[in-house]
Amino acid sequence: MIKINSNYRKLQSSYLFVEIAKRVAAFQEANPATDIIKLGIGDVTRALPPSIVSAFEAGVQEMGQDESFRGYGPEQGYAFLREAIAENDYQSRSAQISADEIFVSDGAKCDTGNILEIFDHDIRIAVPDPVYPVYVDTSVMSGRTGTMQDGRYQGLTYLEGSPENGYVPMPTPDLRADIIFLCFPNNPTGAVATREQLAAWVDHAHKTGAIILFDAAYEAFIRNPDIPHSIYEIPGARDVAIEFRSFSKTAGFTGTRCAFTVVPSSLQGVDAEGNTVPLWELWNRRQSTKFNGVSYPVQKAAAAVYTEAGQREVRAQIDYYLENAAIIRSTLQDAGYSVTGGTDSPYIWTTVAGDSWDFFDRLLNEAGVVCTPGTGFGKAGSGCVRISAFNHREKVEEAMRRIRPVLG
Ligand SMILES: *Cc1c(COP(=O)(O)O)cnc(C)c1O
């Protein structure tokens, strides 16, 4: 029989979401009249804004005429989109990133996993805890870890978030990792990193030779003018960081699929013979060989995000989610809970008395509201839950009315 990649056997089953679904289904069966409100999902709920839909439709029309039809596009993405990204997301914030350092893709999820391919097998990886599970699971799949013991994979370094550090783990002088995943605004905690905190990470990477993989999927939720949107707003970051971005949460593209990864031309690695190699060359080769680009109408739709109307519409949509977040945040705070996130992020993270599953059950059984137990994002998430602002206003308001008595 065929031998399998045994690293997959080390993966813990996605127990969390299966278990949530099971408990929700059981509750619904016992309470068929209850309208369950889900504040557990990391997916947007509002439709694509009109100017983005128009650009999308125009792109489809072009594909339907011989004169404007397009076949394969550049694997790295069309210049019109890469230039719009470089100008609006980077140069306008004094981050020196050029269009040819941007690789358009169909998702930040796949890019954060696939990027590990361009590094040696024996690299040491550090991941925040709690965090988006993709970094951990793809490290396991690619054989960079041992087995799970006591809630932790052997061989991975965990950067622990806690109420004390505000869920922004900082580098310690003894930290030795070749790859450091960071995610701000964070999923699940909603924490954001200040300029000084990011500068400390960039400095650490310079001193140790580490590469930072910075996931900024939620940057558009940042409203505090002092919080950087990109790691490249920090001087020197061009030499130590790769950044991942996505239109998923920022413009409602979770079902449309468009994202991008920034690999600065100044980033370097070393091969087995000791030769210096630009990481850009490797990622460019990887994408050219294994990827054939994002569909033309989707790239047209993504480019519309940067038009004046697109910017206005997208901002209004994010403001809507942020208002939901503010409602959730203040409900919890008024009940005496300490919360992280919910101001520059769609996620609200809170410490609960006791076990996260017990709190989950109480919200479900006594209020018909679904949240996400923190344990699903790492060991350090136990005793916490994530509440998401991705829902309709009336649902959020109704959910808060229902959970107030449960919060006590
Ligand atoms: C949702 C999310 C993404 C986006 O992934 P896509 O594949 O672009 O939809 C990336 N990172 C984090 C932390 C996320 O929560």
PDB file of N, CA and C in Angstrom, residues 45-124:
ATOM      1  N   THR A  45     -20.534  38.830   6.918  1.00  0.00           N
ATOM      2  CA  THR A  45     -21.955  38.575   6.659  1.00  0.00           C
ATOM      3  C   THR A  45     -22.571  39.568   5.679  1.00  0.00           C
ATOM      4  N   ARG A  46     -21.830  40.649   5.358  1.00  0.00           N
ATOM      5  CA  ARG A  46     -22.424  41.668   4.488  1.00  0.00           C
ATOM      6  C   ARG A  46     -22.002  41.468   3.036  1.00  0.00           C
ATOM      7  N   ALA A  47     -22.918  41.823   2.115  1.00  0.00           N
ATOM      8  CA  ALA A  47     -22.691  41.630   0.686  1.00  0.00           C
ATOM      9  C   ALA A  47     -21.532  42.483   0.174  1.00  0.00           C
ATOM     10  N   LEU A  48     -20.966  42.090  -0.949  1.00  0.00           N
ATOM     11  CA  LEU A  48     -19.924  42.898  -1.590  1.00  0.00           C
ATOM     12  C   LEU A  48     -20.500  44.277  -1.885  1.00  0.00           C
ATOM     13  N   PRO A  49     -19.736  45.343  -1.659  1.00  0.00           N
ATOM     14  CA  PRO A  49     -20.223  46.702  -1.926  1.00  0.00           C
ATOM     15  C   PRO A  49     -20.452  46.928  -3.430  1.00  0.00           C
ATOM     16  N   PRO A  50     -21.377  47.861  -3.775  1.00  0.00           N
ATOM     17  CA  PRO A  50     -21.801  48.048  -5.171  1.00  0.00           C
ATOM     18  C   PRO A  50     -20.681  48.338  -6.162  1.00  0.00           C
ATOM     19  N   SER A  51     -19.699  49.174  -5.813  1.00  0.00           N
ATOM     20  CA  SER A  51     -18.698  49.506  -6.833  1.00  0.00           C
ATOM     21  C   SER A  51     -17.789  48.309  -7.100  1.00  0.00           C
ATOM     22  N   ILE A  52     -17.683  47.429  -6.115  1.00  0.00           N
ATOM     23  CA  ILE A  52     -16.876  46.221  -6.307  1.00  0.00           C
ATOM     24  C   ILE A  52     -17.642  45.221  -7.180  1.00  0.00           C
ATOM     25  N   VAL A  53     -18.943  45.133  -6.937  1.00  0.00           N
ATOM     26  CA  VAL A  53     -19.773  44.256  -7.780  1.00  0.00           C
ATOM     27  C   VAL A  53     -19.742  44.743  -9.236  1.00  0.00           C
ATOM     28  N   SER A  54     -19.829  46.058  -9.447  1.00  0.00           N
ATOM     29  CA  SER A  54     -19.804  46.595 -10.823  1.00  0.00           C
ATOM     30  C   SER A  54     -18.505  46.241 -11.530  1.00  0.00           C
ATOM     31  N   ALA A  55     -17.386  46.383 -10.838  1.00  0.00           N
ATOM     32  CA  ALA A  55     -16.091  46.069 -11.442  1.00  0.00           C
ATOM     33  C   ALA A  55     -15.993  44.575 -11.745  1.00  0.00           C
ATOM     34  N   PHE A  56     -16.513  43.778 -10.837  1.00  0.00           N
ATOM     35  CA  PHE A  56     -16.544  42.320 -10.995  1.00  0.00           C
ATOM     36  C   PHE A  56     -17.348  41.981 -12.266  1.00  0.00           C
ATOM     37  N   GLU A  57     -18.546  42.579 -12.398  1.00  0.00           N
ATOM     38  CA  GLU A  57     -19.419  42.329 -13.557  1.00  0.00           C
ATOM     39  C   GLU A  57     -18.765  42.791 -14.859  1.00  0.00           C
ATOM     40  N   ALA A  58     -18.110  43.955 -14.799  1.00  0.00           N
ATOM     41  CA  ALA A  58     -17.445  44.466 -16.006  1.00  0.00           C
ATOM     42  C   ALA A  58     -16.341  43.495 -16.424  1.00  0.00           C
ATOM     43  N   GLY A  59     -15.644  42.934 -15.448  1.00  0.00           N
ATOM     44  CA  GLY A  59     -14.592  41.953 -15.731  1.00  0.00           C
ATOM     45  C   GLY A  59     -15.170  40.710 -16.399  1.00  0.00           C
ATOM     46  N   VAL A  60     -16.309  40.270 -15.933  1.00  0.00           N
ATOM     47  CA  VAL A  60     -16.965  39.091 -16.522  1.00  0.00           C
ATOM     48  C   VAL A  60     -17.381  39.414 -17.962  1.00  0.00           C
ATOM     49  N   GLN A  61     -17.943  40.609 -18.198  1.00  0.00           N
ATOM     50  CA  GLN A  61     -18.344  41.019 -19.555  1.00  0.00           C
ATOM     51  C   GLN A  61     -17.153  41.009 -20.507  1.00  0.00           C
ATOM     52  N   GLU A  62     -16.016  41.521 -20.042  1.00  0.00           N
ATOM     53  CA  GLU A  62     -14.810  41.519 -20.881  1.00  0.00           C
ATOM     54  C   GLU A  62     -14.418  40.102 -21.277  1.00  0.00           C
ATOM     55  N   MET A  63     -14.591  39.188 -20.348  1.00  0.00           N
ATOM     56  CA  MET A  63     -14.227  37.786 -20.620  1.00  0.00           C
ATOM     57  C   MET A  63     -15.176  37.148 -21.644  1.00  0.00           C
ATOM     58  N   GLY A  64     -16.354  37.778 -21.843  1.00  0.00           N
ATOM     59  CA  GLY A  64     -17.344  37.237 -22.764  1.00  0.00           C
ATOM     60  C   GLY A  64     -17.252  37.786 -24.182  1.00  0.00           C
ATOM     61  N   GLN A  65     -16.242  38.588 -24.481  1.00  0.00           N
ATOM     62  CA  GLN A  65     -16.056  39.165 -25.821  1.00  0.00           C
ATOM     63  C   GLN A  65     -14.668  38.785 -26.330  1.00  0.00           C
ATOM     64  N   ASP A  66     -14.587  38.352 -27.570  1.00  0.00           N
ATOM     65  CA  ASP A  66     -13.283  37.952 -28.121  1.00  0.00           C
ATOM     66  C   ASP A  66     -12.239  39.072 -28.004  1.00  0.00           C
ATOM     67  N   GLU A  67     -12.685  40.330 -28.245  1.00  0.00           N
ATOM     68  CA  GLU A  67     -11.741  41.455 -28.278  1.00  0.00           C
ATOM     69  C   GLU A  67     -11.096  41.698 -26.918  1.00  0.00           C
ATOM     70  N   SER A  68     -11.836  41.404 -25.845  1.00  0.00           N
ATOM     71  CA  SER A  68     -11.296  41.724 -24.515  1.00  0.00           C
ATOM     72  C   SER A  68     -11.050  40.479 -23.668  1.00  0.00           C
ATOM     73  N   PHE A  69     -11.281  39.310 -24.261  1.00  0.00           N
ATOM     74  CA  PHE A  69     -11.074  38.054 -23.536  1.00  0.00           C
ATOM     75  C   PHE A  69      -9.622  37.926 -23.080  1.00  0.00           C
ATOM     76  N   ARG A  70      -9.414  37.345 -21.904  1.00  0.00           N
ATOM     77  CA  ARG A  70      -8.053  37.076 -21.421  1.00  0.00           C
ATOM     78  C   ARG A  70      -7.929  35.622 -20.991  1.00  0.00           C
ATOM     79  N   GLY A  71      -6.835  35.020 -21.339  1.00  0.00           N
ATOM     80  CA  GLY A  71      -6.547  33.653 -20.896  1.00  0.00           C
ATOM     81  C   GLY A  71      -5.727  33.707 -19.625  1.00  0.00           C
ATOM     82  N   TYR A  72      -4.677  32.909 -19.579  1.00  0.00           N
ATOM     83  CA  TYR A  72      -3.813  32.947 -18.392  1.00  0.00           C
ATOM     84  C   TYR A  72      -3.292  34.355 -18.155  1.00  0.00           C
ATOM     85  N   GLY A  73      -3.326  34.776 -16.916  1.00  0.00           N
ATOM     86  CA  GLY A  73      -2.734  36.074 -16.573  1.00  0.00           C
ATOM     87  C   GLY A  73      -1.375  35.836 -15.937  1.00  0.00           C
ATOM     88  N   PRO A  74      -0.690  36.910 -15.540  1.00  0.00           N
ATOM     89  CA  PRO A  74       0.595  36.734 -14.857  1.00  0.00           C
ATOM     90  C   PRO A  74       0.388  35.973 -13.536  1.00  0.00           C
ATOM     91  N   GLU A  75       1.264  35.021 -13.249  1.00  0.00           N
ATOM     92  CA  GLU A  75       1.123  34.236 -12.004  1.00  0.00           C
ATOM     93  C   GLU A  75       1.178  35.137 -10.775  1.00  0.00           C
ATOM     94  N   GLN A  76       1.879  36.267 -10.892  1.00  0.00           N
ATOM     95  CA  GLN A  76       2.053  37.171  -9.747  1.00  0.00           C
ATOM     96  C   GLN A  76       0.884  38.141  -9.584  1.00  0.00           C
ATOM     97  N   GLY A  77      -0.020  38.150 -10.531  1.00  0.00           N
ATOM     98  CA  GLY A  77      -1.146  39.083 -10.478  1.00  0.00           C
ATOM     99  C   GLY A  77      -0.991  40.161 -11.547  1.00  0.00           C
ATOM    100  N   TYR A  78      -2.104  40.772 -11.945  1.00  0.00           N
ATOM    101  CA  TYR A  78      -2.069  41.844 -12.950  1.00  0.00           C
ATOM    102  C   TYR A  78      -1.421  43.100 -12.373  1.00  0.00           C
ATOM    103  N   ALA A  79      -0.694  43.795 -13.225  1.00  0.00           N
ATOM    104  CA  ALA A  79       0.004  45.017 -12.790  1.00  0.00           C
ATOM    105  C   ALA A  79      -0.982  46.046 -12.228  1.00  0.00           C
ATOM    106  N   PHE A  80      -2.202  46.125 -12.823  1.00  0.00           N
ATOM    107  CA  PHE A  80      -3.139  47.165 -12.355  1.00  0.00           C
ATOM    108  C   PHE A  80      -3.463  46.967 -10.878  1.00  0.00           C
ATOM    109  N   LEU A  81      -3.546  45.711 -10.435  1.00  0.00           N
ATOM    110  CA  LEU A  81      -3.863  45.448  -9.027  1.00  0.00           C
ATOM    111  C   LEU A  81      -2.622  45.606  -8.151  1.00  0.00           C
ATOM    112  N   ARG A  82      -1.492  45.083  -8.605  1.00  0.00           N
ATOM    113  CA  ARG A  82      -0.267  45.162  -7.794  1.00  0.00           C
ATOM    114  C   ARG A  82       0.148  46.625  -7.592  1.00  0.00           C
ATOM    115  N   GLU A  83      -0.054  47.438  -8.631  1.00  0.00           N
ATOM    116  CA  GLU A  83       0.306  48.861  -8.504  1.00  0.00           C
ATOM    117  C   GLU A  83      -0.634  49.585  -7.535  1.00  0.00           C
ATOM    118  N   ALA A  84      -1.927  49.240  -7.630  1.00  0.00           N
ATOM    119  CA  ALA A  84      -2.895  49.873  -6.715  1.00  0.00           C
ATOM    120  C   ALA A  84      -2.581  49.505  -5.263  1.00  0.00           C
ATOM    121  N   ILE A  85      -2.195  48.261  -5.037  1.00  0.00           N
ATOM    122  CA  ILE A  85      -1.859  47.803  -3.680  1.00  0.00           C
ATOM    123  C   ILE A  85      -0.616  48.544  -3.172  1.00  0.00           C
ATOM    124  N   ALA A  86       0.433  48.560  -4.007  1.00  0.00           N
ATOM    125  CA  ALA A  86       1.704  49.176  -3.582  1.00  0.00           C
ATOM    126  C   ALA A  86       1.493  50.642  -3.210  1.00  0.00           C
ATOM    127  N   GLU A  87       0.713  51.333  -4.039  1.00  0.00           N
ATOM    128  CA  GLU A  87       0.505  52.751  -3.823  1.00  0.00           C
ATOM    129  C   GLU A  87      -0.368  53.024  -2.594  1.00  0.00           C
ATOM    130  N   ASN A  88      -1.513  52.324  -2.527  1.00  0.00           N
ATOM    131  CA  ASN A  88      -2.501  52.643  -1.487  1.00  0.00           C
ATOM    132  C   ASN A  88      -2.214  52.012  -0.136  1.00  0.00           C
ATOM    133  N   ASP A  89      -1.737  50.779  -0.142  1.00  0.00           N
ATOM    134  CA  ASP A  89      -1.536  50.102   1.137  1.00  0.00           C
ATOM    135  C   ASP A  89      -0.151  50.362   1.721  1.00  0.00           C
ATOM    136  N   TYR A  90       0.812  50.731   0.873  1.00  0.00           N
ATOM    137  CA  TYR A  90       2.191  50.852   1.371  1.00  0.00           C
ATOM    138  C   TYR A  90       2.776  52.251   1.202  1.00  0.00           C
ATOM    139  N   GLN A  91       2.934  52.685  -0.061  1.00  0.00           N
ATOM    140  CA  GLN A  91       3.621  53.962  -0.267  1.00  0.00           C
ATOM    141  C   GLN A  91       2.896  55.108   0.438  1.00  0.00           C
ATOM    142  N   SER A  92       1.561  55.041   0.498  1.00  0.00           N
ATOM    143  CA  SER A  92       0.802  56.113   1.156  1.00  0.00           C
ATOM    144  C   SER A  92       1.067  56.134   2.662  1.00  0.00           C
ATOM    145  N   ARG A  93       1.594  55.046   3.202  1.00  0.00           N
ATOM    146  CA  ARG A  93       1.941  54.983   4.631  1.00  0.00           C
ATOM    147  C   ARG A  93       3.450  55.025   4.841  1.00  0.00           C
ATOM    148  N   SER A  94       4.168  55.513   3.838  1.00  0.00           N
ATOM    149  CA  SER A  94       5.627  55.603   3.892  1.00  0.00           C
ATOM    150  C   SER A  94       6.295  54.243   4.079  1.00  0.00           C
ATOM    151  N   ALA A  95       5.665  53.199   3.585  1.00  0.00           N
ATOM    152  CA  ALA A  95       6.303  51.880   3.589  1.00  0.00           C
ATOM    153  C   ALA A  95       6.816  51.656   2.167  1.00  0.00           C
ATOM    154  N   GLN A  96       8.112  51.463   2.036  1.00  0.00           N
ATOM    155  CA  GLN A  96       8.716  51.386   0.696  1.00  0.00           C
ATOM    156  C   GLN A  96       8.574  49.999   0.097  1.00  0.00           C
ATOM    157  N   ILE A  97       7.390  49.732  -0.441  1.00  0.00           N
ATOM    158  CA  ILE A  97       7.122  48.448  -1.087  1.00  0.00           C
ATOM    159  C   ILE A  97       6.715  48.753  -2.525  1.00  0.00           C
ATOM    160  N   SER A  98       7.325  48.029  -3.477  1.00  0.00           N
ATOM    161  CA  SER A  98       6.986  48.287  -4.875  1.00  0.00           C
ATOM    162  C   SER A  98       6.088  47.176  -5.421  1.00  0.00           C
ATOM    163  N   ALA A  99       5.435  47.481  -6.545  1.00  0.00           N
ATOM    164  CA  ALA A  99       4.440  46.562  -7.122  1.00  0.00           C
ATOM    165  C   ALA A  99       5.028  45.179  -7.392  1.00  0.00           C
ATOM    166  N   ASP A 100       6.305  45.120  -7.810  1.00  0.00           N
ATOM    167  CA  ASP A 100       6.851  43.796  -8.150  1.00  0.00           C
ATOM    168  C   ASP A 100       7.233  42.966  -6.921  1.00  0.00           C
ATOM    169  N   GLU A 101       7.039  43.532  -5.734  1.00  0.00           N
ATOM    170  CA  GLU A 101       7.268  42.748  -4.510  1.00  0.00           C
ATOM    171  C   GLU A 101       5.950  42.156  -3.983  1.00  0.00           C
ATOM    172  N   ILE A 102       4.859  42.418  -4.727  1.00  0.00           N
ATOM    173  CA  ILE A 102       3.532  41.953  -4.308  1.00  0.00           C
ATOM    174  C   ILE A 102       3.109  40.768  -5.163  1.00  0.00           C
ATOM    175  N   PHE A 103       2.678  39.701  -4.505  1.00  0.00           N
ATOM    176  CA  PHE A 103       2.216  38.493  -5.194  1.00  0.00           C
ATOM    177  C   PHE A 103       0.740  38.308  -4.882  1.00  0.00           C
ATOM    178  N   VAL A 104      -0.108  38.509  -5.890  1.00  0.00           N
ATOM    179  CA  VAL A 104      -1.553  38.361  -5.703  1.00  0.00           C
ATOM    180  C   VAL A 104      -1.876  36.867  -5.654  1.00  0.00           C
ATOM    181  N   SER A 105      -2.751  36.493  -4.732  1.00  0.00           N
ATOM    182  CA  SER A 105      -3.092  35.074  -4.594  1.00  0.00           C
ATOM    183  C   SER A 105      -4.577  34.904  -4.305  1.00  0.00           C
ATOM    184  N   ASP A 106      -4.986  33.645  -4.157  1.00  0.00           N
ATOM    185  CA  ASP A 106      -6.395  33.384  -3.864  1.00  0.00           C
ATOM    186  C   ASP A 106      -6.660  33.218  -2.370  1.00  0.00           C
ATOM    187  N   GLY A 107      -5.674  33.517  -1.535  1.00  0.00           N
ATOM    188  CA  GLY A 107      -5.962  33.466  -0.112  1.00  0.00           C
ATOM    189  C   GLY A 107      -4.741  33.610   0.765  1.00  0.00           C
ATOM    190  N   ALA A 108      -4.922  34.269   1.890  1.00  0.00           N
ATOM    191  CA  ALA A 108      -3.831  34.381   2.860  1.00  0.00           C
ATOM    192  C   ALA A 108      -3.665  33.068   3.618  1.00  0.00           C
ATOM    193  N   LYS A 109      -4.747  32.288   3.695  1.00  0.00           N
ATOM    194  CA  LYS A 109      -4.647  31.003   4.379  1.00  0.00           C
ATOM    195  C   LYS A 109      -3.647  30.106   3.657  1.00  0.00           C
ATOM    196  N   CYS A 110      -3.831  29.956   2.338  1.00  0.00           N
ATOM    197  CA  CYS A 110      -2.910  29.074   1.618  1.00  0.00           C
ATOM    198  C   CYS A 110      -1.493  29.640   1.590  1.00  0.00           C
ATOM    199  N   ASP A 111      -1.355  30.952   1.452  1.00  0.00           N
ATOM    200  CA  ASP A 111      -0.009  31.535   1.399  1.00  0.00           C
ATOM    201  C   ASP A 111       0.745  31.348   2.720  1.00  0.00           C
ATOM    202  N   THR A 112       0.063  31.542   3.851  1.00  0.00           N
ATOM    203  CA  THR A 112       0.763  31.387   5.138  1.00  0.00           C
ATOM    204  C   THR A 112       1.208  29.938   5.325  1.00  0.00           C
ATOM    205  N   GLY A 113       0.459  28.999   4.760  1.00  0.00           N
ATOM    206  CA  GLY A 113       0.881  27.601   4.835  1.00  0.00           C
ATOM    207  C   GLY A 113       1.961  27.287   3.811  1.00  0.00           C
ATOM    208  N   ASN A 114       1.759  27.735   2.574  1.00  0.00           N
ATOM    209  CA  ASN A 114       2.680  27.387   1.485  1.00  0.00           C
ATOM    210  C   ASN A 114       4.062  28.012   1.623  1.00  0.00           C
ATOM    211  N   ILE A 115       4.155  29.137   2.284  1.00  0.00           N
ATOM    212  CA  ILE A 115       5.429  29.854   2.372  1.00  0.00           C
ATOM    213  C   ILE A 115       6.513  28.988   3.020  1.00  0.00           C
ATOM    214  N   LEU A 116       6.098  28.066   3.883  1.00  0.00           N
ATOM    215  CA  LEU A 116       7.084  27.233   4.593  1.00  0.00           C
ATOM    216  C   LEU A 116       7.911  26.387   3.628  1.00  0.00           C
ATOM    217  N   GLU A 117       7.371  26.149   2.423  1.00  0.00           N
ATOM    218  CA  GLU A 117       8.074  25.381   1.388  1.00  0.00           C
ATOM    219  C   GLU A 117       9.427  25.945   1.002  1.00  0.00           C
ATOM    220  N   ILE A 118       9.574  27.265   1.075  1.00  0.00           N
ATOM    221  CA  ILE A 118      10.813  27.856   0.558  1.00  0.00           C
ATOM    222  C   ILE A 118      11.929  27.853   1.608  1.00  0.00           C
ATOM    223  N   PHE A 119      11.638  27.295   2.789  1.00  0.00           N
ATOM    224  CA  PHE A 119      12.660  27.252   3.842  1.00  0.00           C
ATOM    225  C   PHE A 119      13.127  25.825   4.091  1.00  0.00           C
ATOM    226  N   ASP A 120      14.303  25.712   4.666  1.00  0.00           N
ATOM    227  CA  ASP A 120      14.883  24.418   4.998  1.00  0.00           C
ATOM    228  C   ASP A 120      13.970  23.617   5.923  1.00  0.00           C
ATOM    229  N   HIS A 121      14.092  22.308   5.859  1.00  0.00           N
ATOM    230  CA  HIS A 121      13.254  21.456   6.706  1.00  0.00           C
ATOM    231  C   HIS A 121      13.528  21.677   8.197  1.00  0.00           C
ATOM    232  N   ASP A 122      14.782  21.951   8.531  1.00  0.00           N
ATOM    233  CA  ASP A 122      15.167  21.995   9.948  1.00  0.00           C
ATOM    234  C   ASP A 122      15.020  23.352  10.627  1.00  0.00           C
ATOM    235  N   ILE A 123      14.221  24.233  10.072  1.00  0.00           N
ATOM    236  CA  ILE A 123      14.028  25.535  10.708  1.00  0.00           C
ATOM    237  C   ILE A 123      13.237  25.389  12.006  1.00  0.00           C
ATOM    238  N   ARG A 124      13.493  26.312  12.932  1.00  0.00           N
ATOM    239  CA  ARG A 124      12.733  26.347  14.188  1.00  0.00           C
ATOM    240  C   ARG A 124      11.631  27.399  14.040  1.00  0.00           C
TER     241      ARG A 124
END
